[in-house]
């Protein structure tokens, strides 16, 4: 999805595909739909000529994919079970007890990328001090993905090891820069 939004002028088919790509990745795990936010923010900040139209197209692509998934579930005869599971998760998830803390989120970043996380923090601090706008601009989109991943983990409120997989796209992208 992020690759589809690179460039100065982004044609509508790429915007639709970006939204659909997030739909593909998030349909069965609704808290991950938060990954639409980095796309929307990037479109707004990237001096797109018509950001409201572009954002609408991205969200339209996401909605189209979700509708397609619901249609497939209906054709397979499993839509009612999917809706039952989704309703159950929404009703009972807030009552689950967790020991997840902000410190746990930060420790997970270190566990996933160890020294590269420290190098990333140092590089960001250096870029801020030197006011390196090009470097900071390069970091913006992957940083938005990392923040969205951390928010999704926090919203899930469990902190089990596999929940942190969703921070990897933003974290690995940032550390590779």
Coordinates of N, CA and C in Angstrom, one line a residue:
X1 N 0.8 -1.2 0.0 CA 0.0 0.0 0.0 C 0.9 1.3 0.0
X2 N 1.9 1.2 0.8 CA 2.8 2.4 0.9 C 3.5 2.7 -0.4
X3 N 4.0 1.6 -1.1 CA 4.7 1.8 -2.4 C 3.7 2.4 -3.4
X4 N 2.5 2.1 -3.3 CA 1.5 2.6 -4.3 C 1.3 4.1 -4.1
X5 N 1.7 4.7 -3.0 CA 1.4 6.1 -2.7 C 2.7 6.9 -2.9
X6 N 3.7 6.4 -3.5 CA 5.0 7.1 -3.7 C 4.9 7.9 -5.0
X7 N 5.5 9.1 -5.0 CA 5.5 9.9 -6.2 C 4.7 11.2 -6.0
X8 N 4.9 12.1 -6.9 CA 4.3 13.4 -6.8 C 2.8 13.4 -7.1
X9 N 2.5 12.8 -8.3 CA 1.1 12.8 -8.7 C 0.7 11.3 -8.7
X10 N -0.3 10.9 -7.9 CA -0.7 9.5 -7.8 C -2.0 9.3 -8.5
X11 N -2.0 8.5 -9.5 CA -3.3 8.3 -10.3 C -4.3 7.5 -9.5
X12 N -5.6 7.7 -9.8 CA -6.7 7.0 -9.0 C -6.5 5.5 -8.9
X13 N -6.1 4.8 -10.0 CA -6.0 3.4 -9.8 C -5.0 3.0 -8.7
X14 N -3.9 3.7 -8.6 CA -3.0 3.4 -7.5 C -3.6 3.7 -6.1
X15 N -4.4 4.8 -6.1 CA -5.0 5.1 -4.8 C -6.0 4.0 -4.4
X16 N -6.8 3.5 -5.4 CA -7.8 2.5 -5.1 C -7.0 1.2 -4.7
X17 N -5.9 0.9 -5.4 CA -5.1 -0.3 -5.0 C -4.5 -0.2 -3.6
X18 N -4.1 1.0 -3.2 CA -3.5 1.2 -1.9 C -4.6 0.9 -0.8
X19 N -5.8 1.5 -1.0 CA -6.9 1.2 -0.1 C -7.2 -0.3 0.0
X20 N -7.3 -0.9 -1.2 CA -7.6 -2.4 -1.3 C -6.5 -3.2 -0.6
X21 N -5.2 -2.8 -0.8 CA -4.1 -3.5 -0.1 C -4.3 -3.5 1.4
X22 N -4.7 -2.4 1.9 CA -4.9 -2.3 3.4 C -6.1 -3.2 3.8
X23 N -7.1 -3.2 2.9 CA -8.3 -4.1 3.1 C -7.9 -5.5 3.2
X24 N -7.0 -5.9 2.2 CA -6.5 -7.3 2.2 C -5.8 -7.6 3.5
X25 N -5.0 -6.7 3.9 CA -4.2 -7.0 5.1 C -5.0 -6.9 6.4
X26 N -6.1 -6.2 6.4 CA -6.8 -5.9 7.7 C -8.2 -6.5 7.9
X27 N -8.8 -7.0 6.8 CA -10.2 -7.4 6.9 C -10.6 -8.2 8.1
X28 N -9.8 -9.3 8.3 CA -10.2 -10.2 9.4 C -9.7 -9.8 10.8
X29 N -8.9 -8.7 10.8 CA -8.4 -8.2 12.1 C -8.7 -6.8 12.2
X30 N -9.9 -6.4 12.6 CA -10.4 -5.1 12.5 C -9.6 -4.0 13.1
X31 N -8.9 -4.3 14.2 CA -8.1 -3.2 14.8 C -6.9 -2.8 13.9
X32 N -6.6 -3.7 13.0 CA -5.5 -3.3 12.1 C -5.9 -2.3 11.0
X33 N -7.2 -2.0 10.9 CA -7.7 -1.0 10.0 C -7.1 0.3 10.3
X34 N -6.5 0.5 11.4 CA -5.9 1.7 11.8 C -4.8 2.1 10.8
X35 N -4.3 1.1 10.0 CA -3.3 1.3 9.0 C -3.8 2.2 7.9
X36 N -5.1 2.4 7.8 CA -5.6 3.4 6.9 C -5.1 4.8 7.2
X37 N -4.9 5.1 8.5 CA -4.5 6.4 9.0 C -3.2 6.9 8.4
X38 N -2.1 6.0 8.4 CA -0.9 6.5 7.7 C -1.1 6.9 6.3
X39 N -1.9 6.1 5.6 CA -2.1 6.4 4.1 C -2.8 7.7 4.0
X40 N -3.8 8.0 4.8 CA -4.6 9.2 4.8 C -3.7 10.4 5.1
X41 N -2.9 10.2 6.2 CA -2.0 11.3 6.6 C -1.0 11.6 5.5
X42 N -0.4 10.6 5.0 CA 0.6 10.8 3.9 C 0.0 11.5 2.7
X43 N -1.2 11.1 2.3 CA -1.9 11.8 1.2 C -2.1 13.3 1.5
X44 N -2.5 13.6 2.8 CA -2.7 15.0 3.2 C -1.4 15.8 3.2
X45 N -0.3 15.2 3.7 CA 1.0 15.9 3.8 C 1.8 15.9 2.6
X46 N 1.5 15.1 1.6 CA 2.4 15.0 0.4 C 2.0 16.0 -0.7
X47 N 1.3 17.1 -0.3 CA 0.9 18.1 -1.2 C 0.2 17.6 -2.4
X48 N -0.7 16.6 -2.2 CA -1.5 16.1 -3.3 C -2.5 17.2 -3.7
X49 N -2.7 17.3 -5.0 CA -3.5 18.4 -5.5 C -4.9 18.5 -4.9
X50 N -5.6 17.3 -4.8 CA -6.9 17.2 -4.2 C -6.9 16.2 -3.1
X51 N -6.5 16.5 -1.9 CA -6.3 15.5 -0.9 C -7.7 14.8 -0.4
X52 N -8.8 15.6 -0.4 CA -10.0 15.0 0.0 C -10.5 13.9 -1.0
X53 N -10.3 14.2 -2.3 CA -10.7 13.3 -3.3 C -9.8 12.0 -3.2
X54 N -8.5 12.3 -3.0 CA -7.5 11.2 -3.0 C -7.8 10.3 -1.8
X55 N -8.1 10.9 -0.6 CA -8.4 10.1 0.6 C -9.7 9.3 0.4
X56 N -10.7 9.9 -0.2 CA -12.0 9.2 -0.5 C -11.7 8.0 -1.4
X57 N -10.8 8.2 -2.4 CA -10.5 7.0 -3.3 C -9.8 5.9 -2.5
X58 N -8.9 6.3 -1.6 CA -8.2 5.2 -0.8 C -9.2 4.5 0.0
X59 N -10.0 5.2 0.7 CA -11.0 4.6 1.6 C -12.0 3.8 0.8
X60 N -12.4 4.3 -0.4 CA -13.3 3.6 -1.3 C -12.7 2.3 -1.7
X61 N -11.3 2.2 -2.0 CA -10.7 1.0 -2.3 C -10.7 0.0 -1.2
X62 N -10.5 0.5 0.0 CA -10.6 -0.3 1.2 C -12.0 -0.9 1.4
X63 N -13.0 0.0 1.3 CA -14.4 -0.5 1.4 C -14.8 -1.5 0.4
X64 N -14.3 -1.2 -0.9 CA -14.6 -2.2 -2.0 C -14.1 -3.6 -1.6
X65 N -12.8 -3.6 -1.1 CA -12.2 -4.9 -0.8 C -13.0 -5.6 0.3
X66 N -13.4 -4.8 1.4 CA -14.1 -5.3 2.5 C -15.5 -5.9 2.0
X67 N -16.1 -5.2 1.1 CA -17.4 -5.6 0.6 C -17.2 -6.9 -0.2
X68 N -16.2 -7.0 -1.0 CA -15.9 -8.2 -1.7 C -15.7 -9.4 -0.7
X69 N -14.9 -9.2 0.3 CA -14.7 -10.2 1.3 C -16.0 -10.7 2.0
X70 N -16.9 -9.7 2.3 CA -18.2 -10.0 2.9 C -19.0 -10.8 1.9
X71 N -18.9 -10.5 0.6 CA -19.6 -11.2 -0.5 C -19.1 -12.6 -0.6
X72 N -17.8 -12.8 -0.5 CA -17.3 -14.2 -0.6 C -17.7 -15.0 0.6
X73 N -17.7 -14.4 1.8 CA -18.2 -15.1 3.0 C -19.7 -15.5 2.9
X74 N -20.5 -14.6 2.3 CA -21.9 -14.9 2.1 C -22.0 -16.0 1.1
X75 N -21.3 -16.0 0.0 CA -21.4 -17.1 -1.0 C -21.0 -18.4 -0.4
X76 N -20.0 -18.4 0.5 CA -19.5 -19.6 1.2 C -20.5 -20.1 2.3
X77 N -21.4 -19.2 2.7 CA -22.3 -19.6 3.8 C -21.8 -19.3 5.1
X78 N -20.7 -18.6 5.3 CA -20.1 -18.4 6.6 C -20.2 -16.9 7.1
X79 N -20.9 -16.1 6.4 CA -21.0 -14.7 6.8 C -21.7 -14.6 8.2
X80 N -22.7 -15.3 8.4 CA -23.4 -15.2 9.8 C -22.4 -15.6 10.9
X81 N -21.6 -16.6 10.7 CA -20.6 -17.0 11.7 C -19.5 -15.9 11.9
X82 N -19.1 -15.4 10.8 CA -18.1 -14.3 10.8 C -18.6 -13.1 11.6
X83 N -19.9 -12.7 11.3 CA -20.5 -11.6 12.0 C -20.7 -11.9 13.5
X84 N -21.0 -13.2 13.8 CA -21.2 -13.6 15.2 C -19.8 -13.5 16.0
X85 N -18.8 -14.0 15.3 CA -17.4 -13.9 16.0 C -17.0 -12.4 16.2
X86 N -17.3 -11.6 15.1 CA -16.9 -10.2 15.2 C -17.7 -9.5 16.4
X87 N -19.0 -9.8 16.5 CA -19.8 -9.2 17.5 C -19.3 -9.7 18.9
X88 N -19.0 -11.0 19.0 CA -18.5 -11.5 20.3 C -17.1 -10.8 20.7
X89 N -16.2 -10.6 19.7 CA -15.0 -10.0 20.0 C -15.2 -8.5 20.5
X90 N -16.1 -7.8 19.8 CA -16.4 -6.4 20.1 C -17.0 -6.3 21.5
X91 N -17.8 -7.3 21.9 CA -18.5 -7.2 23.2 C -17.6 -7.6 24.3
X92 N -16.7 -8.6 24.1 CA -16.0 -9.2 25.2 C -14.5 -8.8 25.3
X93 N -14.0 -8.2 24.2 CA -12.6 -7.8 24.2 C -12.2 -6.8 25.2
X94 N -13.1 -5.8 25.4 CA -12.7 -4.8 26.4 C -12.6 -5.3 27.9
X95 N -13.2 -6.5 28.1 CA -13.2 -7.0 29.5 C -12.0 -7.9 29.7
X96 N -11.2 -8.2 28.7 CA -10.0 -9.0 28.9 C -8.9 -8.3 29.7
X97 N -8.3 -9.0 30.5 CA -7.2 -8.4 31.4 C -5.9 -8.6 30.7
X98 N -5.1 -7.5 30.8 CA -3.8 -7.6 30.2 C -2.7 -6.9 31.1
X99 N -1.5 -7.3 30.9 CA -0.4 -6.6 31.6 C 0.4 -5.7 30.7
X100 N -0.1 -5.5 29.5 CA 0.6 -4.7 28.5 C 0.7 -3.2 29.0
X101 N 1.9 -2.7 28.8 CA 2.2 -1.4 29.2 C 3.0 -0.7 28.1
X102 N 3.1 0.6 28.1 CA 3.9 1.4 27.2 C 5.3 0.9 27.2
X103 N 5.9 0.6 28.4 CA 7.2 0.0 28.5 C 7.3 -1.3 27.8
X104 N 6.3 -2.1 27.8 CA 6.3 -3.4 27.1 C 6.3 -3.2 25.6
X105 N 5.7 -2.1 25.1 CA 5.7 -1.8 23.7 C 7.1 -1.5 23.3
X106 N 7.8 -0.6 24.1 CA 9.1 -0.2 23.7 C 10.1 -1.3 23.8
X107 N 9.9 -2.2 24.8 CA 10.8 -3.4 25.0 C 10.6 -4.3 23.8
X108 N 9.4 -4.4 23.2 CA 9.2 -5.2 22.0 C 10.0 -4.7 20.8
X109 N 10.0 -3.4 20.7 CA 10.8 -2.8 19.6 C 12.2 -3.2 19.7
X110 N 12.8 -3.2 20.9 CA 14.2 -3.6 21.1 C 14.3 -5.0 20.8
X111 N 13.4 -5.9 21.2 CA 13.5 -7.3 21.0 C 13.4 -7.6 19.5
X112 N 12.6 -6.9 18.8 CA 12.5 -7.2 17.4 C 13.7 -6.7 16.5
X113 N 14.2 -5.6 16.8 CA 15.3 -5.0 16.0 C 16.6 -4.7 16.8
X114 N 16.7 -4.9 18.0 CA 17.8 -4.7 18.9 C 18.5 -3.4 18.6
X115 N 19.8 -3.5 18.2 CA 20.6 -2.3 18.1 C 20.2 -1.4 17.0
X116 N 19.5 -1.9 16.0 CA 19.0 -1.1 14.9 C 17.9 -0.1 15.4
X117 N 17.2 -0.4 16.4 CA 16.2 0.5 17.0 C 17.0 1.7 17.6
X118 N 18.1 1.4 18.3 CA 18.9 2.5 18.9 C 19.5 3.4 17.8
X119 N 20.0 2.7 16.8 CA 20.6 3.5 15.7 C 19.5 4.4 15.0
X120 N 18.3 3.9 14.9 CA 17.2 4.7 14.4 C 16.9 5.9 15.2
X121 N 16.8 5.7 16.5 CA 16.5 6.8 17.4 C 17.7 7.8 17.3
X122 N 18.9 7.4 17.3 CA 20.0 8.3 17.2 C 20.0 9.1 15.8
X123 N 19.7 8.4 14.8 CA 19.6 9.0 13.4 C 18.5 10.1 13.4
X124 N 17.3 9.7 14.0 CA 16.2 10.7 14.1 C 16.6 11.9 14.9
X125 N 17.3 11.7 16.0 CA 17.7 12.8 16.9 C 18.7 13.7 16.1
X126 N 19.6 13.1 15.4 CA 20.6 13.8 14.6 C 20.0 14.7 13.6
X127 N 19.0 14.0 12.8 CA 18.3 14.7 11.8 C 17.5 15.9 12.3
X128 N 16.9 15.8 13.5 CA 16.2 16.9 14.1 C 17.1 18.0 14.5
X129 N 18.3 17.7 15.1 CA 19.2 18.7 15.5 C 19.8 19.4 14.3
X130 N 20.1 18.7 13.2 CA 20.6 19.3 12.0 C 19.6 19.8 11.1
X131 N 18.3 19.6 11.4 CA 17.2 20.1 10.6 C 17.3 19.6 9.2
X132 N 17.6 18.3 9.1 CA 17.7 17.7 7.8 C 16.3 17.3 7.3
X133 N 15.7 18.2 6.6 CA 14.3 18.1 6.1 C 14.1 16.9 5.2
X134 N 15.0 16.6 4.3 CA 14.9 15.5 3.4 C 14.9 14.2 4.1
X135 N 15.8 14.0 5.1 CA 15.8 12.8 5.8 C 14.6 12.6 6.7
X136 N 14.1 13.7 7.3 CA 12.9 13.6 8.1 C 11.7 13.3 7.2
X137 N 11.7 13.9 6.0 CA 10.6 13.6 5.1 C 10.6 12.1 4.7
X138 N 11.8 11.6 4.5 CA 11.9 10.2 4.2 C 11.4 9.3 5.3
X139 N 11.6 9.7 6.5 CA 11.2 8.9 7.7 C 9.7 9.0 8.0
X140 N 9.1 10.0 7.5 CA 7.7 10.3 7.9 C 6.7 9.1 7.6
X141 N 6.7 8.6 6.4 CA 5.7 7.6 6.1 C 5.9 6.3 6.9
X142 N 7.2 5.8 6.9 CA 7.4 4.6 7.7 C 7.2 4.8 9.2
X143 N 7.5 6.0 9.7 CA 7.2 6.3 11.1 C 5.7 6.3 11.4
X144 N 4.9 6.8 10.4 CA 3.5 6.7 10.6 C 3.0 5.3 10.7
X145 N 3.6 4.4 9.9 CA 3.2 3.0 9.9 C 3.6 2.3 11.2
X146 N 4.8 2.7 11.8 CA 5.2 2.2 13.0 C 4.3 2.6 14.1
X147 N 3.9 3.9 14.1 CA 3.0 4.4 15.2 C 1.7 3.7 15.1
X148 N 1.2 3.5 13.9 CA -0.1 2.8 13.7 C 0.0 1.4 14.2
X149 N 1.1 0.7 14.0 CA 1.3 -0.6 14.5 C 1.3 -0.7 16.0
X150 N 2.0 0.3 16.6 CA 2.0 0.3 18.1 C 0.6 0.6 18.6
X151 N -0.1 1.5 18.0 CA -1.5 1.8 18.5 C -2.3 0.6 18.3
X152 N -2.2 -0.1 17.2 CA -3.0 -1.4 17.0 C -2.7 -2.4 18.1
X153 N -1.4 -2.6 18.5 CA -1.0 -3.5 19.5 C -1.6 -3.0 20.8
X154 N -1.5 -1.8 21.1 CA -2.1 -1.2 22.4 C -3.6 -1.4 22.4
X155 N -4.3 -1.2 21.3 CA -5.8 -1.3 21.3 C -6.2 -2.8 21.5
X156 N -5.3 -3.7 21.0 CA -5.7 -5.1 21.2 C -5.5 -5.5 22.7
X157 N -4.7 -4.8 23.4 CA -4.6 -4.9 24.9 C -4.2 -6.3 25.4
X158 N -3.4 -6.9 24.6 CA -2.9 -8.3 25.1 C -1.4 -8.3 25.2
X159 N -0.7 -8.0 24.1 CA 0.8 -7.9 24.2 C 1.4 -9.3 24.1
X160 N 0.7 -10.3 23.5 CA 1.3 -11.6 23.2 C 2.3 -11.4 22.1
X161 N 3.3 -12.2 22.0 CA 4.3 -12.1 21.0 C 3.9 -11.9 19.6
X162 N 2.9 -12.7 19.2 CA 2.5 -12.6 17.8 C 1.7 -11.3 17.5
X163 N 1.2 -10.6 18.5 CA 0.6 -9.3 18.2 C 1.5 -8.2 17.7
X164 N 2.8 -8.4 18.0 CA 3.8 -7.4 17.7 C 4.3 -7.5 16.2
X165 N 3.8 -8.5 15.5 CA 4.2 -8.7 14.1 C 3.8 -7.5 13.3
X166 N 2.7 -6.8 13.7 CA 2.2 -5.7 12.9 C 3.0 -4.4 13.0
X167 N 4.0 -4.4 13.9 CA 4.8 -3.2 14.0 C 6.0 -3.4 13.1
X168 N 6.3 -4.6 12.6 CA 7.4 -4.9 11.8 C 7.5 -4.1 10.5
X169 N 6.4 -3.9 9.7 CA 6.6 -3.2 8.4 C 7.1 -1.8 8.7
X170 N 6.6 -1.0 9.6 CA 7.1 0.3 9.9 C 8.5 0.3 10.5
X171 N 8.7 -0.6 11.4 CA 10.0 -0.7 12.1 C 11.1 -1.1 11.2
X172 N 10.9 -2.1 10.4 CA 11.9 -2.6 9.5 C 12.2 -1.6 8.4
X173 N 11.2 -0.9 7.9 CA 11.3 0.1 6.9 C 12.1 1.3 7.4
X174 N 11.8 1.7 8.6 CA 12.6 2.8 9.3 C 14.1 2.4 9.5
X175 N 14.3 1.2 10.0 CA 15.7 0.8 10.3 C 16.5 0.6 9.0
X176 N 15.8 0.3 7.9 CA 16.6 0.1 6.7 C 17.0 1.4 6.1
X177 N 16.3 2.5 6.4 CA 16.7 3.8 5.9 C 18.0 4.2 6.5

